[in-house]
Short mmCIF file of N, CA and C in Angstrom, two decimals:
data_model
loop_
_atom_site.label_atom_id
_atom_site.label_comp_id
_atom_site.label_asym_id
_atom_site.label_seq_id
_atom_site.Cartn_x
_atom_site.Cartn_y
_atom_site.Cartn_z
N UNK A 8 91.52 118.10 98.41
CA UNK A 8 92.51 119.14 98.26
C UNK A 8 93.82 118.65 98.87
N UNK A 9 94.88 118.71 98.10
CA UNK A 9 96.22 118.34 98.57
C UNK A 9 97.02 119.61 98.74
N UNK A 10 97.60 119.79 99.90
CA UNK A 10 98.46 120.95 100.17
C UNK A 10 99.85 120.42 100.50
N UNK A 11 100.83 120.85 99.73
CA UNK A 11 102.21 120.44 99.96
C UNK A 11 103.02 121.68 100.31
N UNK A 12 103.31 121.90 101.60
CA UNK A 12 104.01 123.12 102.01
C UNK A 12 105.50 123.13 101.66
N UNK A 13 106.04 121.99 101.25
CA UNK A 13 107.43 121.89 100.83
C UNK A 13 107.45 121.17 99.49
N UNK A 14 106.94 121.81 98.45
CA UNK A 14 106.65 121.16 97.17
C UNK A 14 107.88 120.61 96.46
N UNK A 15 109.02 121.21 96.68
CA UNK A 15 110.23 120.68 96.04
C UNK A 15 110.08 120.53 94.55
N UNK A 16 110.38 119.34 94.03
CA UNK A 16 110.33 119.11 92.58
C UNK A 16 108.92 118.85 92.07
N UNK A 17 107.93 118.82 92.97
CA UNK A 17 106.54 118.71 92.54
C UNK A 17 105.96 117.32 92.46
N UNK A 18 106.64 116.34 93.02
CA UNK A 18 106.16 114.96 92.93
C UNK A 18 104.74 114.80 93.49
N UNK A 19 104.49 115.36 94.65
CA UNK A 19 103.16 115.26 95.26
C UNK A 19 102.12 115.98 94.41
N UNK A 20 102.50 117.11 93.84
CA UNK A 20 101.57 117.88 93.01
C UNK A 20 101.22 117.13 91.73
N UNK A 21 102.23 116.52 91.12
CA UNK A 21 101.99 115.72 89.91
C UNK A 21 101.07 114.55 90.23
N UNK A 22 101.33 113.87 91.36
CA UNK A 22 100.48 112.74 91.76
C UNK A 22 99.05 113.20 91.98
N UNK A 23 98.88 114.35 92.63
CA UNK A 23 97.54 114.89 92.86
C UNK A 23 96.84 115.17 91.53
N UNK A 24 97.57 115.75 90.62
CA UNK A 24 96.97 116.07 89.30
C UNK A 24 96.57 114.80 88.57
N UNK A 25 97.45 113.80 88.58
CA UNK A 25 97.14 112.53 87.92
C UNK A 25 95.90 111.88 88.53
N UNK A 26 95.77 111.98 89.84
CA UNK A 26 94.64 111.36 90.54
C UNK A 26 93.38 112.22 90.53
N UNK A 27 93.47 113.42 89.91
CA UNK A 27 92.29 114.27 89.77
C UNK A 27 91.96 115.11 90.98
N UNK A 28 92.94 115.37 91.83
CA UNK A 28 92.71 116.18 93.02
C UNK A 28 93.13 117.63 92.77
N UNK A 29 92.51 118.55 93.47
CA UNK A 29 92.97 119.92 93.49
C UNK A 29 94.21 119.97 94.37
N UNK A 30 95.12 120.90 94.09
CA UNK A 30 96.35 120.93 94.87
C UNK A 30 96.91 122.34 94.98
N UNK A 31 97.66 122.54 96.05
CA UNK A 31 98.40 123.77 96.27
C UNK A 31 99.80 123.37 96.69
N UNK A 32 100.80 123.92 96.00
CA UNK A 32 102.19 123.66 96.36
C UNK A 32 102.85 124.95 96.83
N UNK A 33 103.62 124.85 97.88
CA UNK A 33 104.35 126.00 98.42
C UNK A 33 105.83 125.66 98.40
N UNK A 34 106.63 126.53 97.83
CA UNK A 34 108.07 126.29 97.75
C UNK A 34 108.81 127.61 97.77
N UNK A 35 109.86 127.70 98.55
CA UNK A 35 110.64 128.94 98.68
C UNK A 35 111.66 129.10 97.55
N UNK A 36 112.16 127.99 97.03
CA UNK A 36 113.19 128.02 96.00
C UNK A 36 112.59 128.28 94.62
N UNK A 37 113.01 129.36 94.00
CA UNK A 37 112.49 129.68 92.65
C UNK A 37 112.88 128.60 91.65
N UNK A 38 114.07 128.01 91.84
CA UNK A 38 114.52 126.94 90.94
C UNK A 38 113.57 125.75 91.00
N UNK A 39 113.19 125.34 92.22
CA UNK A 39 112.27 124.22 92.37
C UNK A 39 110.86 124.57 91.89
N UNK A 40 110.44 125.81 92.07
CA UNK A 40 109.14 126.24 91.56
C UNK A 40 109.09 126.06 90.05
N UNK A 41 110.14 126.51 89.36
CA UNK A 41 110.19 126.37 87.89
C UNK A 41 110.18 124.89 87.50
N UNK A 42 110.96 124.09 88.21
CA UNK A 42 111.03 122.66 87.90
C UNK A 42 109.66 122.00 88.10
N UNK A 43 109.00 122.30 89.22
CA UNK A 43 107.68 121.73 89.49
C UNK A 43 106.66 122.17 88.45
N UNK A 44 106.72 123.44 88.05
CA UNK A 44 105.80 123.93 87.02
C UNK A 44 106.00 123.18 85.69
N UNK A 45 107.25 122.91 85.34
CA UNK A 45 107.53 122.15 84.11
C UNK A 45 107.00 120.73 84.22
N UNK A 46 107.17 120.11 85.36
CA UNK A 46 106.65 118.75 85.55
C UNK A 46 105.14 118.73 85.45
N UNK A 47 104.49 119.75 86.00
CA UNK A 47 103.03 119.80 85.95
C UNK A 47 102.54 119.99 84.51
N UNK A 48 103.28 120.75 83.72
CA UNK A 48 102.90 120.93 82.30
C UNK A 48 102.99 119.61 81.55
N UNK A 49 103.94 118.76 81.93
CA UNK A 49 104.19 117.49 81.24
C UNK A 49 103.70 116.28 82.04
N UNK A 50 102.73 116.49 82.92
CA UNK A 50 102.32 115.42 83.84
C UNK A 50 101.87 114.16 83.13
N UNK A 51 101.36 114.29 81.89
CA UNK A 51 100.90 113.11 81.15
C UNK A 51 102.01 112.09 80.96
N UNK A 52 103.26 112.58 80.88
CA UNK A 52 104.40 111.68 80.69
C UNK A 52 104.64 110.80 81.92
N UNK A 53 104.09 111.18 83.05
CA UNK A 53 104.31 110.43 84.29
C UNK A 53 103.13 109.52 84.66
N UNK A 54 102.09 109.56 83.88
CA UNK A 54 100.88 108.77 84.20
C UNK A 54 101.17 107.28 84.23
N UNK A 55 101.88 106.77 83.23
CA UNK A 55 102.16 105.32 83.19
C UNK A 55 102.95 104.89 84.42
N UNK A 56 103.98 105.66 84.77
CA UNK A 56 104.77 105.33 85.96
C UNK A 56 103.91 105.36 87.23
N UNK A 57 103.00 106.33 87.30
CA UNK A 57 102.13 106.43 88.47
C UNK A 57 101.22 105.22 88.59
N UNK A 58 100.68 104.76 87.47
CA UNK A 58 99.80 103.59 87.51
C UNK A 58 100.58 102.33 87.88
N UNK A 59 101.82 102.22 87.41
CA UNK A 59 102.65 101.08 87.80
C UNK A 59 102.91 101.09 89.30
N UNK A 60 103.19 102.26 89.84
CA UNK A 60 103.44 102.39 91.28
C UNK A 60 102.18 102.07 92.08
N UNK A 61 101.03 102.56 91.64
CA UNK A 61 99.78 102.26 92.32
C UNK A 61 99.49 100.76 92.35
N UNK A 62 99.80 100.08 91.26
CA UNK A 62 99.54 98.63 91.18
C UNK A 62 100.36 97.88 92.22
N UNK A 63 101.53 98.38 92.58
CA UNK A 63 102.38 97.73 93.58
C UNK A 63 101.77 97.81 94.98
N UNK A 64 100.88 98.75 95.19
CA UNK A 64 100.35 98.99 96.53
C UNK A 64 98.89 98.56 96.69
N UNK A 65 98.41 97.76 95.74
CA UNK A 65 97.04 97.28 95.81
C UNK A 65 96.95 96.18 96.86
N UNK A 66 96.06 96.34 97.82
CA UNK A 66 95.89 95.35 98.88
C UNK A 66 94.76 94.40 98.48
N UNK A 67 95.13 93.14 98.28
CA UNK A 67 94.13 92.15 97.90
C UNK A 67 93.60 91.39 99.12
N UNK A 68 94.48 91.18 100.10
CA UNK A 68 94.08 90.52 101.34
C UNK A 68 94.67 91.32 102.49
N UNK A 69 93.91 91.46 103.54
CA UNK A 69 94.43 92.15 104.71
C UNK A 69 95.37 91.24 105.48
N UNK A 70 96.15 91.82 106.36
CA UNK A 70 97.04 91.06 107.23
C UNK A 70 96.25 90.00 107.98
N UNK A 71 95.11 90.41 108.53
CA UNK A 71 94.28 89.49 109.32
C UNK A 71 93.79 88.32 108.46
N UNK A 72 93.40 88.58 107.20
CA UNK A 72 92.94 87.50 106.32
C UNK A 72 94.07 86.52 106.03
N UNK A 73 95.27 87.03 105.74
CA UNK A 73 96.42 86.14 105.49
C UNK A 73 96.75 85.33 106.74
N UNK A 74 96.71 85.96 107.88
CA UNK A 74 97.02 85.28 109.15
C UNK A 74 95.99 84.17 109.42
N UNK A 75 94.73 84.48 109.23
CA UNK A 75 93.65 83.51 109.48
C UNK A 75 93.79 82.29 108.58
N UNK A 76 94.26 82.49 107.33
CA UNK A 76 94.40 81.39 106.38
C UNK A 76 95.74 80.68 106.49
N UNK A 77 96.59 81.13 107.43
CA UNK A 77 97.89 80.49 107.60
C UNK A 77 98.89 80.87 106.53
N UNK A 78 98.65 81.96 105.81
CA UNK A 78 99.57 82.41 104.76
C UNK A 78 100.67 83.28 105.37
N UNK A 79 101.69 83.54 104.59
CA UNK A 79 102.83 84.32 105.07
C UNK A 79 102.39 85.72 105.50
N UNK A 80 102.80 86.09 106.70
CA UNK A 80 102.47 87.43 107.22
C UNK A 80 103.73 88.14 107.70
N UNK A 81 104.88 87.68 107.26
CA UNK A 81 106.13 88.33 107.63
C UNK A 81 106.68 87.81 108.94
N UNK A 82 107.56 88.58 109.53
CA UNK A 82 108.26 88.13 110.73
C UNK A 82 107.36 88.04 111.95
N UNK A 83 106.15 88.55 111.87
CA UNK A 83 105.22 88.51 113.00
C UNK A 83 104.26 87.34 112.88
N UNK A 84 104.68 86.31 112.17
CA UNK A 84 103.84 85.13 111.95
C UNK A 84 103.34 84.55 113.26
N UNK A 85 104.18 84.47 114.25
CA UNK A 85 103.80 83.90 115.53
C UNK A 85 103.91 84.97 116.61
N UNK A 86 102.91 85.08 117.42
CA UNK A 86 102.94 86.06 118.51
C UNK A 86 103.56 85.48 119.77
N UNK A 87 103.92 84.18 119.75
CA UNK A 87 104.42 83.56 120.97
C UNK A 87 105.68 84.23 121.48
N UNK A 88 106.61 84.58 120.61
CA UNK A 88 107.84 85.23 121.05
C UNK A 88 107.53 86.61 121.63
N UNK A 89 106.69 87.37 120.95
CA UNK A 89 106.33 88.70 121.45
C UNK A 89 105.65 88.58 122.81
N UNK A 90 104.79 87.60 122.95
CA UNK A 90 104.07 87.42 124.20
C UNK A 90 105.04 87.10 125.33
N UNK A 91 106.00 86.23 125.06
CA UNK A 91 106.97 85.86 126.08
C UNK A 91 107.82 87.06 126.48
N UNK A 92 108.24 87.85 125.51
CA UNK A 92 109.03 89.04 125.81
C UNK A 92 108.22 89.99 126.68
N UNK A 93 106.95 90.17 126.32
CA UNK A 93 106.09 91.08 127.09
C UNK A 93 105.92 90.55 128.51
N UNK A 94 105.64 89.25 128.63
CA UNK A 94 105.47 88.68 129.97
C UNK A 94 106.75 88.81 130.79
N UNK A 95 107.89 88.60 130.15
CA UNK A 95 109.17 88.74 130.84
C UNK A 95 109.37 90.17 131.31
N UNK A 96 109.08 91.13 130.44
CA UNK A 96 109.25 92.53 130.81
C UNK A 96 108.31 92.90 131.95
N UNK A 97 107.09 92.44 131.91
CA UNK A 97 106.13 92.73 132.98
C UNK A 97 106.62 92.13 134.28
N UNK A 98 107.08 90.88 134.20
CA UNK A 98 107.60 90.20 135.39
C UNK A 98 108.80 90.94 135.96
N UNK A 99 109.72 91.37 135.10
CA UNK A 99 110.92 92.07 135.56
C UNK A 99 110.59 93.41 136.19
N UNK A 100 109.65 94.17 135.58
CA UNK A 100 109.34 95.50 136.11
C UNK A 100 108.52 95.43 137.38
N UNK A 101 107.79 94.30 137.59
CA UNK A 101 106.94 94.23 138.77
C UNK A 101 107.60 93.53 139.95
N UNK A 102 108.78 92.93 139.72
CA UNK A 102 109.42 92.22 140.84
C UNK A 102 110.12 93.21 141.76
N UNK A 103 110.07 92.96 143.09
CA UNK A 103 110.71 93.88 144.03
C UNK A 103 112.22 93.78 143.96
N UNK A 104 112.90 94.86 144.26
CA UNK A 104 114.37 94.89 144.22
C UNK A 104 114.93 95.13 145.59
#
């Protein structure tokens, strides 16, 4: 069950419908309620876009798997800098003044 207390234009509700979930949308604006209802009636038109978006978020390897294999893991490739910063901060906060 998907509950969207600020349904707005209905994006979350359309996604829930496409994915086969039950949903409840709450919206104070009558204009947005009408717009969301129209989108829900035509949700089939958004299925292709939804599947394209889902494909972008498919995780094939976890961060840990990429790291273990030496593959690109973003700016956190090396923990040495983070470790040094942490050690420096610990040293600074624990030294007497």
